[in-house]
């Protein structure tokens, strides 16, 4: 028996049994029929659900999201971990609050309120999605302080990052994060009409993975972000941004392409397949922005992701 135990311990040393499951992290927005929109998500195909977004108010508190408990309960029933995502791309209205409550004088109080919010709402952790130079050099200290308070409670801390604002993210903060999702999209967009084209090409995914590995982010903590939406360009385009579900509904056969109409660029089934295979080879997870952009049935991008992950499993 002693010999068997020693062999088991030796095997576990070589092959750690800590959460080695390939992560499929999906964002769910709170502005599009929430909480009812969770009923459209095949939760068995994801591992983590990020609820987007919450911001600090003028006193450093976080707003209560109506229906959050319903979503958390439903996700937990499917063994999916739920994180509250803080920040987002458009922080113009809350930027001053972020700067105030992440400074040295307030960060302790602010992170205490975040921890209370997580515990009160039975959440599994926090996702830090601070894009651009919102808090600048305070980023690393905020992540460290938050992590040191959440980890003892058994909670997760993740982050969404992009190569274009990597300067504010010190490599030292990786130690305090359970995993990091690379937003490998928005290379261009309607806000940059002089550069029409694919906003999330495969080459960008390859380059982003390489960049963050060189910065010190380990494969075990890295996830590749993929888009379930497209952008329209040109004078004849009738949309700026369009969900994948709407693209395939409007343009027959669009699921087999990456470009349709006049002119909408997105990732179809083939591109998502190749990115999922890349993520399985080079990272430990995939991140989706965002789940309600998908369609159902044979054209579903989440179904494509699930198929690749299961075959690799």
PDB file of C-alpha atoms in Angstrom:
ATOM      1  CA  UNK A   1       0.000   0.000   0.000  1.00  0.00           C
ATOM      2  CA  UNK A   2       2.849   2.383   0.873  1.00  0.00           C
ATOM      3  CA  UNK A   3       4.467   1.684  -2.497  1.00  0.00           C
ATOM      4  CA  UNK A   4       1.185   2.431  -4.300  1.00  0.00           C
ATOM      5  CA  UNK A   5       0.809   5.743  -2.439  1.00  0.00           C
ATOM      6  CA  UNK A   6       4.346   6.705  -3.369  1.00  0.00           C
ATOM      7  CA  UNK A   7       3.620   5.921  -7.021  1.00  0.00           C
ATOM      8  CA  UNK A   8       0.441   7.987  -6.905  1.00  0.00           C
ATOM      9  CA  UNK A   9       2.288  10.922  -5.358  1.00  0.00           C
ATOM     10  CA  UNK A  10       5.033  10.618  -7.973  1.00  0.00           C
ATOM     11  CA  UNK A  11       2.464  10.597 -10.791  1.00  0.00           C
ATOM     12  CA  UNK A  12       0.684  13.641  -9.343  1.00  0.00           C
ATOM     13  CA  UNK A  13       3.996  15.488  -9.135  1.00  0.00           C
ATOM     14  CA  UNK A  14       4.548  14.882 -12.839  1.00  0.00           C
ATOM     15  CA  UNK A  15       0.923  15.584 -13.755  1.00  0.00           C
ATOM     16  CA  UNK A  16      -0.632  18.184 -11.409  1.00  0.00           C
ATOM     17  CA  UNK A  17      -4.309  17.548 -10.780  1.00  0.00           C
ATOM     18  CA  UNK A  18      -5.099  21.202 -10.063  1.00  0.00           C
ATOM     19  CA  UNK A  19      -7.742  22.599 -12.419  1.00  0.00           C
ATOM     20  CA  UNK A  20      -6.275  21.459 -15.723  1.00  0.00           C
ATOM     21  CA  UNK A  21      -9.587  21.727 -17.577  1.00  0.00           C
ATOM     22  CA  UNK A  22      -9.375  23.793 -20.744  1.00  0.00           C
ATOM     23  CA  UNK A  23     -11.242  27.000 -20.005  1.00  0.00           C
ATOM     24  CA  UNK A  24     -14.019  28.334 -22.181  1.00  0.00           C
ATOM     25  CA  UNK A  25     -14.862  31.747 -20.758  1.00  0.00           C
ATOM     26  CA  UNK A  26     -17.906  33.530 -22.103  1.00  0.00           C
ATOM     27  CA  UNK A  27     -19.036  37.083 -21.408  1.00  0.00           C
ATOM     28  CA  UNK A  28     -22.739  37.733 -20.920  1.00  0.00           C
ATOM     29  CA  UNK A  29     -23.918  41.340 -21.168  1.00  0.00           C
ATOM     30  CA  UNK A  30     -26.400  42.895 -18.779  1.00  0.00           C
ATOM     31  CA  UNK A  31     -27.993  45.342 -21.237  1.00  0.00           C
ATOM     32  CA  UNK A  32     -29.624  42.903 -23.665  1.00  0.00           C
ATOM     33  CA  UNK A  33     -32.616  41.176 -22.018  1.00  0.00           C
ATOM     34  CA  UNK A  34     -30.678  40.191 -18.894  1.00  0.00           C
ATOM     35  CA  UNK A  35     -31.255  37.867 -17.045  1.00  0.00           C
ATOM     36  CA  UNK A  36     -33.432  36.145 -19.641  1.00  0.00           C
ATOM     37  CA  UNK A  37     -30.569  36.039 -22.148  1.00  0.00           C
ATOM     38  CA  UNK A  38     -28.818  33.327 -20.115  1.00  0.00           C
ATOM     39  CA  UNK A  39     -31.551  30.880 -21.144  1.00  0.00           C
ATOM     40  CA  UNK A  40     -30.206  31.033 -24.719  1.00  0.00           C
ATOM     41  CA  UNK A  41     -26.713  29.914 -23.634  1.00  0.00           C
ATOM     42  CA  UNK A  42     -25.771  26.209 -23.703  1.00  0.00           C
ATOM     43  CA  UNK A  43     -23.961  26.445 -20.385  1.00  0.00           C
ATOM     44  CA  UNK A  44     -22.586  22.915 -20.682  1.00  0.00           C
ATOM     45  CA  UNK A  45     -20.250  24.240 -23.396  1.00  0.00           C
ATOM     46  CA  UNK A  46     -18.500  26.822 -21.196  1.00  0.00           C
ATOM     47  CA  UNK A  47     -16.552  26.663 -17.935  1.00  0.00           C
ATOM     48  CA  UNK A  48     -16.717  30.296 -16.772  1.00  0.00           C
ATOM     49  CA  UNK A  49     -19.361  32.986 -17.209  1.00  0.00           C
ATOM     50  CA  UNK A  50     -18.300  36.642 -16.922  1.00  0.00           C
ATOM     51  CA  UNK A  51     -21.139  39.045 -16.200  1.00  0.00           C
ATOM     52  CA  UNK A  52     -20.402  42.371 -17.906  1.00  0.00           C
ATOM     53  CA  UNK A  53     -20.116  44.960 -16.411  1.00  0.00           C
ATOM     54  CA  UNK A  54     -20.104  46.742 -13.051  1.00  0.00           C
ATOM     55  CA  UNK A  55     -18.462  50.056 -12.184  1.00  0.00           C
ATOM     56  CA  UNK A  56     -17.746  51.887  -8.922  1.00  0.00           C
ATOM     57  CA  UNK A  57     -20.201  54.605  -8.017  1.00  0.00           C
ATOM     58  CA  UNK A  58     -19.244  57.914  -6.389  1.00  0.00           C
ATOM     59  CA  UNK A  59     -18.799  56.149  -3.023  1.00  0.00           C
ATOM     60  CA  UNK A  60     -16.875  53.146  -4.347  1.00  0.00           C
ATOM     61  CA  UNK A  61     -19.855  50.814  -4.195  1.00  0.00           C
ATOM     62  CA  UNK A  62     -21.010  48.448  -6.955  1.00  0.00           C
ATOM     63  CA  UNK A  63     -24.551  48.488  -8.249  1.00  0.00           C
ATOM     64  CA  UNK A  64     -26.797  45.507  -7.666  1.00  0.00           C
ATOM     65  CA  UNK A  65     -27.639  43.878 -10.991  1.00  0.00           C
ATOM     66  CA  UNK A  66     -31.280  42.876 -11.159  1.00  0.00           C
ATOM     67  CA  UNK A  67     -31.557  39.161 -11.897  1.00  0.00           C
ATOM     68  CA  UNK A  68     -27.939  38.385 -11.023  1.00  0.00           C
ATOM     69  CA  UNK A  69     -28.889  35.745  -8.435  1.00  0.00           C
ATOM     70  CA  UNK A  70     -31.006  33.953 -11.039  1.00  0.00           C
ATOM     71  CA  UNK A  71     -28.095  33.765 -13.481  1.00  0.00           C
ATOM     72  CA  UNK A  72     -25.627  32.647 -10.808  1.00  0.00           C
ATOM     73  CA  UNK A  73     -27.973  29.879  -9.668  1.00  0.00           C
ATOM     74  CA  UNK A  74     -28.558  28.643 -13.204  1.00  0.00           C
ATOM     75  CA  UNK A  75     -24.836  28.656 -14.020  1.00  0.00           C
ATOM     76  CA  UNK A  76     -23.889  26.873 -10.800  1.00  0.00           C
ATOM     77  CA  UNK A  77     -26.436  24.177 -11.549  1.00  0.00           C
ATOM     78  CA  UNK A  78     -24.419  23.539 -14.731  1.00  0.00           C
ATOM     79  CA  UNK A  79     -21.126  23.636 -12.775  1.00  0.00           C
ATOM     80  CA  UNK A  80     -20.107  26.880 -14.425  1.00  0.00           C
ATOM     81  CA  UNK A  81     -18.146  29.422 -12.379  1.00  0.00           C
ATOM     82  CA  UNK A  82     -19.493  32.972 -12.429  1.00  0.00           C
ATOM     83  CA  UNK A  83     -17.304  36.073 -12.230  1.00  0.00           C
ATOM     84  CA  UNK A  84     -18.357  39.690 -12.134  1.00  0.00           C
ATOM     85  CA  UNK A  85     -16.464  41.685 -14.743  1.00  0.00           C
ATOM     86  CA  UNK A  86     -15.421  45.191 -13.784  1.00  0.00           C
ATOM     87  CA  UNK A  87     -14.739  47.919 -16.307  1.00  0.00           C
ATOM     88  CA  UNK A  88     -15.232  47.430 -20.031  1.00  0.00           C
ATOM     89  CA  UNK A  89     -14.261  49.480 -23.042  1.00  0.00           C
ATOM     90  CA  UNK A  90     -16.325  52.633 -22.444  1.00  0.00           C
ATOM     91  CA  UNK A  91     -15.346  54.096 -19.067  1.00  0.00           C
ATOM     92  CA  UNK A  92     -15.726  57.785 -19.870  1.00  0.00           C
ATOM     93  CA  UNK A  93     -18.480  58.240 -17.315  1.00  0.00           C
ATOM     94  CA  UNK A  94     -16.781  56.296 -14.509  1.00  0.00           C
ATOM     95  CA  UNK A  95     -13.117  57.019 -15.195  1.00  0.00           C
ATOM     96  CA  UNK A  96     -12.842  59.530 -12.335  1.00  0.00           C
ATOM     97  CA  UNK A  97     -14.270  56.954  -9.917  1.00  0.00           C
ATOM     98  CA  UNK A  98     -11.780  54.328 -11.072  1.00  0.00           C
ATOM     99  CA  UNK A  99      -8.892  56.739 -10.638  1.00  0.00           C
ATOM    100  CA  UNK A 100     -10.066  57.785  -7.178  1.00  0.00           C
ATOM    101  CA  UNK A 101     -10.741  54.351  -5.714  1.00  0.00           C
ATOM    102  CA  UNK A 102      -7.603  52.670  -7.018  1.00  0.00           C
ATOM    103  CA  UNK A 103      -5.263  55.253  -5.513  1.00  0.00           C
ATOM    104  CA  UNK A 104      -3.282  54.386  -2.387  1.00  0.00           C
ATOM    105  CA  UNK A 105      -5.686  56.187  -0.068  1.00  0.00           C
ATOM    106  CA  UNK A 106      -8.809  54.346  -1.238  1.00  0.00           C
ATOM    107  CA  UNK A 107      -7.809  51.000  -2.753  1.00  0.00           C
ATOM    108  CA  UNK A 108      -8.119  49.132   0.570  1.00  0.00           C
ATOM    109  CA  UNK A 109     -11.673  50.319   1.149  1.00  0.00           C
ATOM    110  CA  UNK A 110     -12.609  49.767  -2.498  1.00  0.00           C
ATOM    111  CA  UNK A 111     -11.344  46.187  -2.641  1.00  0.00           C
ATOM    112  CA  UNK A 112     -13.129  45.427   0.640  1.00  0.00           C
ATOM    113  CA  UNK A 113     -16.381  46.484  -1.020  1.00  0.00           C
ATOM    114  CA  UNK A 114     -15.624  44.292  -4.046  1.00  0.00           C
ATOM    115  CA  UNK A 115     -15.007  41.283  -1.805  1.00  0.00           C
ATOM    116  CA  UNK A 116     -18.297  41.902   0.026  1.00  0.00           C
ATOM    117  CA  UNK A 117     -20.108  42.146  -3.305  1.00  0.00           C
ATOM    118  CA  UNK A 118     -18.652  38.819  -4.444  1.00  0.00           C
ATOM    119  CA  UNK A 119     -19.579  37.043  -1.205  1.00  0.00           C
ATOM    120  CA  UNK A 120     -23.076  38.530  -0.978  1.00  0.00           C
ATOM    121  CA  UNK A 121     -23.903  37.474  -4.551  1.00  0.00           C
ATOM    122  CA  UNK A 122     -22.371  33.970  -4.325  1.00  0.00           C
ATOM    123  CA  UNK A 123     -19.947  34.781  -7.143  1.00  0.00           C
ATOM    124  CA  UNK A 124     -16.819  32.774  -7.872  1.00  0.00           C
ATOM    125  CA  UNK A 125     -14.561  35.739  -8.474  1.00  0.00           C
ATOM    126  CA  UNK A 126     -13.791  38.987 -10.262  1.00  0.00           C
ATOM    127  CA  UNK A 127     -12.682  39.703 -13.807  1.00  0.00           C
ATOM    128  CA  UNK A 128     -10.664  42.916 -14.218  1.00  0.00           C
ATOM    129  CA  UNK A 129     -11.411  44.425 -17.631  1.00  0.00           C
ATOM    130  CA  UNK A 130      -9.807  47.860 -17.407  1.00  0.00           C
ATOM    131  CA  UNK A 131      -9.043  48.902 -20.961  1.00  0.00           C
ATOM    132  CA  UNK A 132      -6.686  51.682 -21.894  1.00  0.00           C
ATOM    133  CA  UNK A 133      -4.950  53.970 -19.446  1.00  0.00           C
ATOM    134  CA  UNK A 134      -7.888  54.234 -17.029  1.00  0.00           C
ATOM    135  CA  UNK A 135      -5.813  53.712 -13.880  1.00  0.00           C
ATOM    136  CA  UNK A 136      -2.360  53.561 -15.471  1.00  0.00           C
ATOM    137  CA  UNK A 137       0.427  52.688 -13.045  1.00  0.00           C
ATOM    138  CA  UNK A 138      -2.112  51.767 -10.338  1.00  0.00           C
ATOM    139  CA  UNK A 139      -3.196  48.653 -12.238  1.00  0.00           C
ATOM    140  CA  UNK A 140      -0.650  46.276 -10.702  1.00  0.00           C
ATOM    141  CA  UNK A 141      -1.282  47.375  -7.116  1.00  0.00           C
ATOM    142  CA  UNK A 142      -5.052  47.188  -7.589  1.00  0.00           C
ATOM    143  CA  UNK A 143      -4.825  43.616  -8.918  1.00  0.00           C
ATOM    144  CA  UNK A 144      -2.437  42.577  -6.129  1.00  0.00           C
ATOM    145  CA  UNK A 145      -4.622  44.077  -3.380  1.00  0.00           C
ATOM    146  CA  UNK A 146      -7.782  42.553  -4.812  1.00  0.00           C
ATOM    147  CA  UNK A 147      -6.151  39.144  -5.187  1.00  0.00           C
ATOM    148  CA  UNK A 148      -4.745  39.112  -1.664  1.00  0.00           C
ATOM    149  CA  UNK A 149      -8.255  39.686  -0.310  1.00  0.00           C
ATOM    150  CA  UNK A 150     -10.175  37.332  -2.598  1.00  0.00           C
ATOM    151  CA  UNK A 151      -7.816  34.332  -2.626  1.00  0.00           C
ATOM    152  CA  UNK A 152      -8.227  33.524   1.098  1.00  0.00           C
ATOM    153  CA  UNK A 153     -11.977  33.299   0.410  1.00  0.00           C
ATOM    154  CA  UNK A 154     -11.316  30.770  -2.375  1.00  0.00           C
ATOM    155  CA  UNK A 155     -12.290  33.216  -5.125  1.00  0.00           C
ATOM    156  CA  UNK A 156     -10.814  33.739  -8.593  1.00  0.00           C
ATOM    157  CA  UNK A 157      -9.235  36.840 -10.087  1.00  0.00           C
ATOM    158  CA  UNK A 158      -8.893  37.051 -13.864  1.00  0.00           C
ATOM    159  CA  UNK A 159      -8.135  39.847 -16.296  1.00  0.00           C
ATOM    160  CA  UNK A 160      -8.923  40.810 -19.865  1.00  0.00           C
ATOM    161  CA  UNK A 161      -5.948  42.427 -21.606  1.00  0.00           C
ATOM    162  CA  UNK A 162      -4.973  43.659 -25.050  1.00  0.00           C
ATOM    163  CA  UNK A 163      -1.581  44.176 -26.627  1.00  0.00           C
ATOM    164  CA  UNK A 164      -2.382  47.795 -27.443  1.00  0.00           C
ATOM    165  CA  UNK A 165      -2.460  48.800 -23.749  1.00  0.00           C
ATOM    166  CA  UNK A 166       0.073  46.315 -22.401  1.00  0.00           C
ATOM    167  CA  UNK A 167       2.251  49.095 -20.930  1.00  0.00           C
ATOM    168  CA  UNK A 168      -0.059  49.534 -17.957  1.00  0.00           C
ATOM    169  CA  UNK A 169      -0.005  45.795 -17.127  1.00  0.00           C
ATOM    170  CA  UNK A 170       3.198  44.834 -15.290  1.00  0.00           C
ATOM    171  CA  UNK A 171       4.338  41.226 -15.647  1.00  0.00           C
ATOM    172  CA  UNK A 172       4.534  41.073 -11.840  1.00  0.00           C
ATOM    173  CA  UNK A 173       0.723  41.104 -11.630  1.00  0.00           C
ATOM    174  CA  UNK A 174       0.469  37.752 -13.457  1.00  0.00           C
ATOM    175  CA  UNK A 175       1.325  35.999 -10.194  1.00  0.00           C
ATOM    176  CA  UNK A 176      -1.863  37.390  -8.631  1.00  0.00           C
ATOM    177  CA  UNK A 177      -4.166  36.364 -11.504  1.00  0.00           C
ATOM    178  CA  UNK A 178      -5.656  32.906 -11.952  1.00  0.00           C
ATOM    179  CA  UNK A 179      -5.896  33.411 -15.708  1.00  0.00           C
ATOM    180  CA  UNK A 180      -5.623  36.150 -18.307  1.00  0.00           C
ATOM    181  CA  UNK A 181      -7.714  36.487 -21.469  1.00  0.00           C
ATOM    182  CA  UNK A 182      -6.175  38.241 -24.477  1.00  0.00           C
ATOM    183  CA  UNK A 183      -8.634  40.406 -26.407  1.00  0.00           C
ATOM    184  CA  UNK A 184      -7.367  39.479 -29.845  1.00  0.00           C
ATOM    185  CA  UNK A 185      -9.864  41.545 -31.820  1.00  0.00           C
ATOM    186  CA  UNK A 186     -10.704  45.160 -32.732  1.00  0.00           C
ATOM    187  CA  UNK A 187      -7.556  45.544 -34.821  1.00  0.00           C
ATOM    188  CA  UNK A 188      -9.665  47.992 -36.800  1.00  0.00           C
ATOM    189  CA  UNK A 189     -13.278  49.085 -36.753  1.00  0.00           C
ATOM    190  CA  UNK A 190     -15.826  51.668 -37.860  1.00  0.00           C
ATOM    191  CA  UNK A 191     -13.992  54.243 -35.786  1.00  0.00           C
ATOM    192  CA  UNK A 192     -11.044  53.798 -38.146  1.00  0.00           C
ATOM    193  CA  UNK A 193     -12.750  54.012 -41.578  1.00  0.00           C
ATOM    194  CA  UNK A 194      -9.438  54.533 -43.338  1.00  0.00           C
ATOM    195  CA  UNK A 195      -8.437  50.955 -42.507  1.00  0.00           C
ATOM    196  CA  UNK A 196     -11.313  48.680 -43.538  1.00  0.00           C
ATOM    197  CA  UNK A 197     -10.765  44.953 -43.207  1.00  0.00           C
ATOM    198  CA  UNK A 198     -10.735  42.013 -40.860  1.00  0.00           C
ATOM    199  CA  UNK A 199     -10.721  43.176 -37.249  1.00  0.00           C
ATOM    200  CA  UNK A 200      -9.710  39.802 -35.829  1.00  0.00           C
ATOM    201  CA  UNK A 201      -7.469  37.920 -38.275  1.00  0.00           C
ATOM    202  CA  UNK A 202      -5.752  34.636 -37.432  1.00  0.00           C
ATOM    203  CA  UNK A 203      -2.378  36.375 -37.732  1.00  0.00           C
ATOM    204  CA  UNK A 204      -3.370  38.714 -34.910  1.00  0.00           C
ATOM    205  CA  UNK A 205      -4.120  35.759 -32.642  1.00  0.00           C
ATOM    206  CA  UNK A 206      -0.734  34.210 -33.404  1.00  0.00           C
ATOM    207  CA  UNK A 207       1.048  37.505 -32.768  1.00  0.00           C
ATOM    208  CA  UNK A 208      -0.809  38.251 -29.539  1.00  0.00           C
ATOM    209  CA  UNK A 209      -0.081  34.816 -28.068  1.00  0.00           C
ATOM    210  CA  UNK A 210       3.600  35.200 -28.906  1.00  0.00           C
ATOM    211  CA  UNK A 211       3.729  38.719 -27.447  1.00  0.00           C
ATOM    212  CA  UNK A 212       2.211  37.799 -24.083  1.00  0.00           C
ATOM    213  CA  UNK A 213       4.337  34.685 -23.730  1.00  0.00           C
ATOM    214  CA  UNK A 214       7.440  36.838 -24.225  1.00  0.00           C
ATOM    215  CA  UNK A 215       6.105  39.255 -21.612  1.00  0.00           C
ATOM    216  CA  UNK A 216       6.025  36.394 -19.114  1.00  0.00           C
ATOM    217  CA  UNK A 217       2.437  35.149 -19.188  1.00  0.00           C
ATOM    218  CA  UNK A 218       2.522  31.365 -18.908  1.00  0.00           C
ATOM    219  CA  UNK A 219       0.546  29.058 -21.144  1.00  0.00           C
ATOM    220  CA  UNK A 220      -1.272  27.741 -18.048  1.00  0.00           C
ATOM    221  CA  UNK A 221      -2.789  31.178 -17.405  1.00  0.00           C
ATOM    222  CA  UNK A 222      -3.331  32.335 -20.979  1.00  0.00           C
ATOM    223  CA  UNK A 223      -6.631  32.380 -22.857  1.00  0.00           C
ATOM    224  CA  UNK A 224      -7.249  33.545 -26.434  1.00  0.00           C
ATOM    225  CA  UNK A 225     -10.130  35.939 -27.037  1.00  0.00           C
ATOM    226  CA  UNK A 226     -12.381  35.397 -30.069  1.00  0.00           C
ATOM    227  CA  UNK A 227     -15.247  37.574 -31.390  1.00  0.00           C
ATOM    228  CA  UNK A 228     -18.857  36.611 -31.977  1.00  0.00           C
ATOM    229  CA  UNK A 229     -19.495  39.872 -33.878  1.00  0.00           C
ATOM    230  CA  UNK A 230     -18.378  41.775 -36.958  1.00  0.00           C
ATOM    231  CA  UNK A 231     -17.832  45.340 -38.143  1.00  0.00           C
ATOM    232  CA  UNK A 232     -19.189  47.088 -41.217  1.00  0.00           C
ATOM    233  CA  UNK A 233     -17.167  49.464 -43.393  1.00  0.00           C
ATOM    234  CA  UNK A 234     -17.772  51.645 -46.400  1.00  0.00           C
ATOM    235  CA  UNK A 235     -20.421  54.045 -47.627  1.00  0.00           C
ATOM    236  CA  UNK A 236     -22.722  51.181 -48.587  1.00  0.00           C
ATOM    237  CA  UNK A 237     -22.538  49.444 -45.205  1.00  0.00           C
ATOM    238  CA  UNK A 238     -25.770  49.666 -43.234  1.00  0.00           C
ATOM    239  CA  UNK A 239     -24.216  48.675 -39.877  1.00  0.00           C
ATOM    240  CA  UNK A 240     -21.268  49.584 -37.692  1.00  0.00           C
ATOM    241  CA  UNK A 241     -21.317  46.494 -35.465  1.00  0.00           C
ATOM    242  CA  UNK A 242     -23.315  43.327 -36.069  1.00  0.00           C
ATOM    243  CA  UNK A 243     -23.718  40.139 -34.063  1.00  0.00           C
ATOM    244  CA  UNK A 244     -22.731  36.900 -35.777  1.00  0.00           C
ATOM    245  CA  UNK A 245     -26.295  35.607 -35.288  1.00  0.00           C
ATOM    246  CA  UNK A 246     -27.644  38.542 -37.308  1.00  0.00           C
ATOM    247  CA  UNK A 247     -24.998  38.180 -40.004  1.00  0.00           C
ATOM    248  CA  UNK A 248     -25.872  34.533 -40.708  1.00  0.00           C
ATOM    249  CA  UNK A 249     -29.584  35.321 -40.551  1.00  0.00           C
ATOM    250  CA  UNK A 250     -29.283  38.093 -43.124  1.00  0.00           C
ATOM    251  CA  UNK A 251     -26.704  36.555 -45.468  1.00  0.00           C
ATOM    252  CA  UNK A 252     -27.235  32.895 -46.460  1.00  0.00           C
ATOM    253  CA  UNK A 253     -23.973  30.970 -46.361  1.00  0.00           C
ATOM    254  CA  UNK A 254     -22.232  33.631 -44.246  1.00  0.00           C
ATOM    255  CA  UNK A 255     -21.183  31.006 -41.693  1.00  0.00           C
ATOM    256  CA  UNK A 256     -18.698  29.665 -44.266  1.00  0.00           C
ATOM    257  CA  UNK A 257     -17.124  33.093 -44.885  1.00  0.00           C
ATOM    258  CA  UNK A 258     -15.397  35.934 -43.019  1.00  0.00           C
ATOM    259  CA  UNK A 259     -16.769  38.783 -45.142  1.00  0.00           C
ATOM    260  CA  UNK A 260     -20.210  39.577 -46.563  1.00  0.00           C
ATOM    261  CA  UNK A 261     -22.313  42.449 -47.842  1.00  0.00           C
ATOM    262  CA  UNK A 262     -20.969  46.006 -48.277  1.00  0.00           C
ATOM    263  CA  UNK A 263     -18.772  45.138 -46.323  1.00  0.00           C
ATOM    264  CA  UNK A 264     -18.957  43.317 -42.966  1.00  0.00           C
ATOM    265  CA  UNK A 265     -15.892  41.542 -41.592  1.00  0.00           C
ATOM    266  CA  UNK A 266     -16.185  38.874 -38.880  1.00  0.00           C
ATOM    267  CA  UNK A 267     -15.002  35.355 -37.987  1.00  0.00           C
ATOM    268  CA  UNK A 268     -16.989  32.535 -39.556  1.00  0.00           C
ATOM    269  CA  UNK A 269     -16.928  28.865 -38.617  1.00  0.00           C
ATOM    270  CA  UNK A 270     -13.618  28.052 -40.355  1.00  0.00           C
ATOM    271  CA  UNK A 271     -11.755  30.911 -38.684  1.00  0.00           C
ATOM    272  CA  UNK A 272     -13.149  30.050 -35.269  1.00  0.00           C
ATOM    273  CA  UNK A 273     -12.169  26.410 -35.821  1.00  0.00           C
ATOM    274  CA  UNK A 274      -8.575  27.358 -36.622  1.00  0.00           C
ATOM    275  CA  UNK A 275      -8.376  29.766 -33.671  1.00  0.00           C
ATOM    276  CA  UNK A 276      -9.783  27.135 -31.310  1.00  0.00           C
ATOM    277  CA  UNK A 277      -7.149  24.670 -32.521  1.00  0.00           C
ATOM    278  CA  UNK A 278      -4.465  27.324 -32.025  1.00  0.00           C
ATOM    279  CA  UNK A 279      -5.688  27.995 -28.489  1.00  0.00           C
ATOM    280  CA  UNK A 280      -5.670  24.291 -27.627  1.00  0.00           C
ATOM    281  CA  UNK A 281      -2.077  24.001 -28.883  1.00  0.00           C
ATOM    282  CA  UNK A 282      -0.657  27.195 -27.411  1.00  0.00           C
ATOM    283  CA  UNK A 283      -2.824  28.291 -24.455  1.00  0.00           C
ATOM    284  CA  UNK A 284      -5.069  26.879 -21.745  1.00  0.00           C
ATOM    285  CA  UNK A 285      -8.317  28.552 -22.699  1.00  0.00           C
ATOM    286  CA  UNK A 286     -10.582  30.549 -24.977  1.00  0.00           C
ATOM    287  CA  UNK A 287     -12.561  33.689 -24.191  1.00  0.00           C
ATOM    288  CA  UNK A 288     -15.677  34.780 -26.076  1.00  0.00           C
ATOM    289  CA  UNK A 289     -17.005  38.292 -26.507  1.00  0.00           C
ATOM    290  CA  UNK A 290     -19.849  37.787 -26.233  1.00  0.00           C
ATOM    291  CA  UNK A 291     -22.193  34.827 -25.892  1.00  0.00           C
ATOM    292  CA  UNK A 292     -25.472  36.374 -27.082  1.00  0.00           C
ATOM    293  CA  UNK A 293     -23.822  37.165 -30.419  1.00  0.00           C
ATOM    294  CA  UNK A 294     -23.948  33.481 -31.339  1.00  0.00           C
ATOM    295  CA  UNK A 295     -26.618  31.661 -33.285  1.00  0.00           C
ATOM    296  CA  UNK A 296     -28.093  28.217 -32.660  1.00  0.00           C
ATOM    297  CA  UNK A 297     -27.919  24.877 -34.435  1.00  0.00           C
ATOM    298  CA  UNK A 298     -25.265  23.785 -36.913  1.00  0.00           C
ATOM    299  CA  UNK A 299     -24.039  27.348 -37.509  1.00  0.00           C
ATOM    300  CA  UNK A 300     -23.257  28.037 -33.842  1.00  0.00           C
ATOM    301  CA  UNK A 301     -19.698  29.229 -33.173  1.00  0.00           C
ATOM    302  CA  UNK A 302     -19.831  27.959 -29.593  1.00  0.00           C
ATOM    303  CA  UNK A 303     -20.707  24.560 -30.978  1.00  0.00           C
ATOM    304  CA  UNK A 304     -17.569  24.769 -33.152  1.00  0.00           C
ATOM    305  CA  UNK A 305     -15.455  25.675 -30.114  1.00  0.00           C
ATOM    306  CA  UNK A 306     -16.932  22.840 -28.069  1.00  0.00           C
ATOM    307  CA  UNK A 307     -16.240  20.326 -30.846  1.00  0.00           C
ATOM    308  CA  UNK A 308     -12.563  21.329 -31.117  1.00  0.00           C
ATOM    309  CA  UNK A 309     -12.056  21.312 -27.332  1.00  0.00           C
ATOM    310  CA  UNK A 310     -13.706  17.923 -26.906  1.00  0.00           C
ATOM    311  CA  UNK A 311     -11.646  16.342 -29.684  1.00  0.00           C
ATOM    312  CA  UNK A 312      -8.472  17.669 -28.071  1.00  0.00           C
ATOM    313  CA  UNK A 313      -9.560  16.568 -24.611  1.00  0.00           C
TER     314      UNK A 313
END
